[in-house]
XYZ file of C-alpha atoms in Angstrom:
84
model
C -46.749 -4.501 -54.855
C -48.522 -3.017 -52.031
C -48.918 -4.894 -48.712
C -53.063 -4.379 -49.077
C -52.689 -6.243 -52.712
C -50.376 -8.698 -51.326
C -53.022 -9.152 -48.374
C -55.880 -9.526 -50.822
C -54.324 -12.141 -53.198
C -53.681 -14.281 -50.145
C -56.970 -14.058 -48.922
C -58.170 -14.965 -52.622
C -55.864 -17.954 -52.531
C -57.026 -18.959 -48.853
C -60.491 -18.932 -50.078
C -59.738 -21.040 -53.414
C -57.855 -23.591 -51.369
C -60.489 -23.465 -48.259
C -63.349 -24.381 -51.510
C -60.949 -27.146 -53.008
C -60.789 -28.671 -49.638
C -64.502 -28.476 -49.152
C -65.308 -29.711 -52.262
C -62.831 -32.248 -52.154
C -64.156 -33.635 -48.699
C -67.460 -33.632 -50.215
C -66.657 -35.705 -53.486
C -64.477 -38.316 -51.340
C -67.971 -39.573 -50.368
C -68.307 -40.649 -54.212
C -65.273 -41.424 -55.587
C -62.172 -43.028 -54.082
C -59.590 -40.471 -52.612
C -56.849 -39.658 -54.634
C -59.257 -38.879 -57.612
C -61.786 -36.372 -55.401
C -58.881 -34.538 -54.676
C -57.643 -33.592 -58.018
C -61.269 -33.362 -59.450
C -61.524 -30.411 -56.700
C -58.474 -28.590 -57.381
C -59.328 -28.884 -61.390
C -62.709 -27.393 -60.624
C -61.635 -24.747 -58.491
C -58.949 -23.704 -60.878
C -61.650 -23.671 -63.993
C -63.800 -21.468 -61.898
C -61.310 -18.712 -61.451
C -59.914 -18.940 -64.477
C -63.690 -17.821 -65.434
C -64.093 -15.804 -62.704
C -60.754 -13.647 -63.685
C -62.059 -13.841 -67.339
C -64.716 -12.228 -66.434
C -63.448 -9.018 -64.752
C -65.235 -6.191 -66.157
C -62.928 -3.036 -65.091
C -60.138 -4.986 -66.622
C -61.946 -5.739 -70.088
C -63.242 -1.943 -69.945
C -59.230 -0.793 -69.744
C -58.623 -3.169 -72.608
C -61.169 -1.554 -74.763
C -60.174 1.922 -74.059
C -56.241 1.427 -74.929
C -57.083 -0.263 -77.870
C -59.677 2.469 -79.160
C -57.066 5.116 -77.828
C -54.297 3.207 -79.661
C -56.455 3.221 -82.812
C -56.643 7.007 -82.563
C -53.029 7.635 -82.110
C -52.313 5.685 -85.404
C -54.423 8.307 -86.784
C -58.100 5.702 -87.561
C -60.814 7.975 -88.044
C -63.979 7.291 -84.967
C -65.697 4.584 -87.294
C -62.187 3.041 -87.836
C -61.405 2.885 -84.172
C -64.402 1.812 -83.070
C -64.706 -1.140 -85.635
C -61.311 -2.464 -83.797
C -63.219 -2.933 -80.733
């Protein structure tokens, strides 16, 4: 791991605990405290989970080593493609 990635990840994780703190400030004005606090972190860990989900480069590599896999076990284009 390179010190830029290791940089990045903890500026991700600086950011998702900065938001769970924010949001969890702003819920303890509705519900009691312990619960605000865990509703935040839950919601904070849905959203990236969707947010990682959704990470097109990633998907796009997916796609192309199972299509190139496909072709390698000797699928015809059609055959390949229908894998996808």
């Amino acid at each position: 791991m390179t010190a830029g990635r290791l940089l990045a990840g903890l500026g991700l994780a600086g950011m998702a605990l900065a938001a769970a703190a924010a949001l969890a400030w702003g819920l303890g004005r509705l519900m009691p405290s312990p619960y605000s606090g865990l509703l935040a972190v839950i919601l904070v860990a849905l959203a990236a989970t969707e947010i990682v989900k959704r990470r097109p480069r990633q998907r796009a590599l997916r796609a192309l080593r199972v299509y190139m896999g496909a072709r390698e076990r000797g699928l015809d284009e059609a055959g390949a493609r229908a894998r996808l």
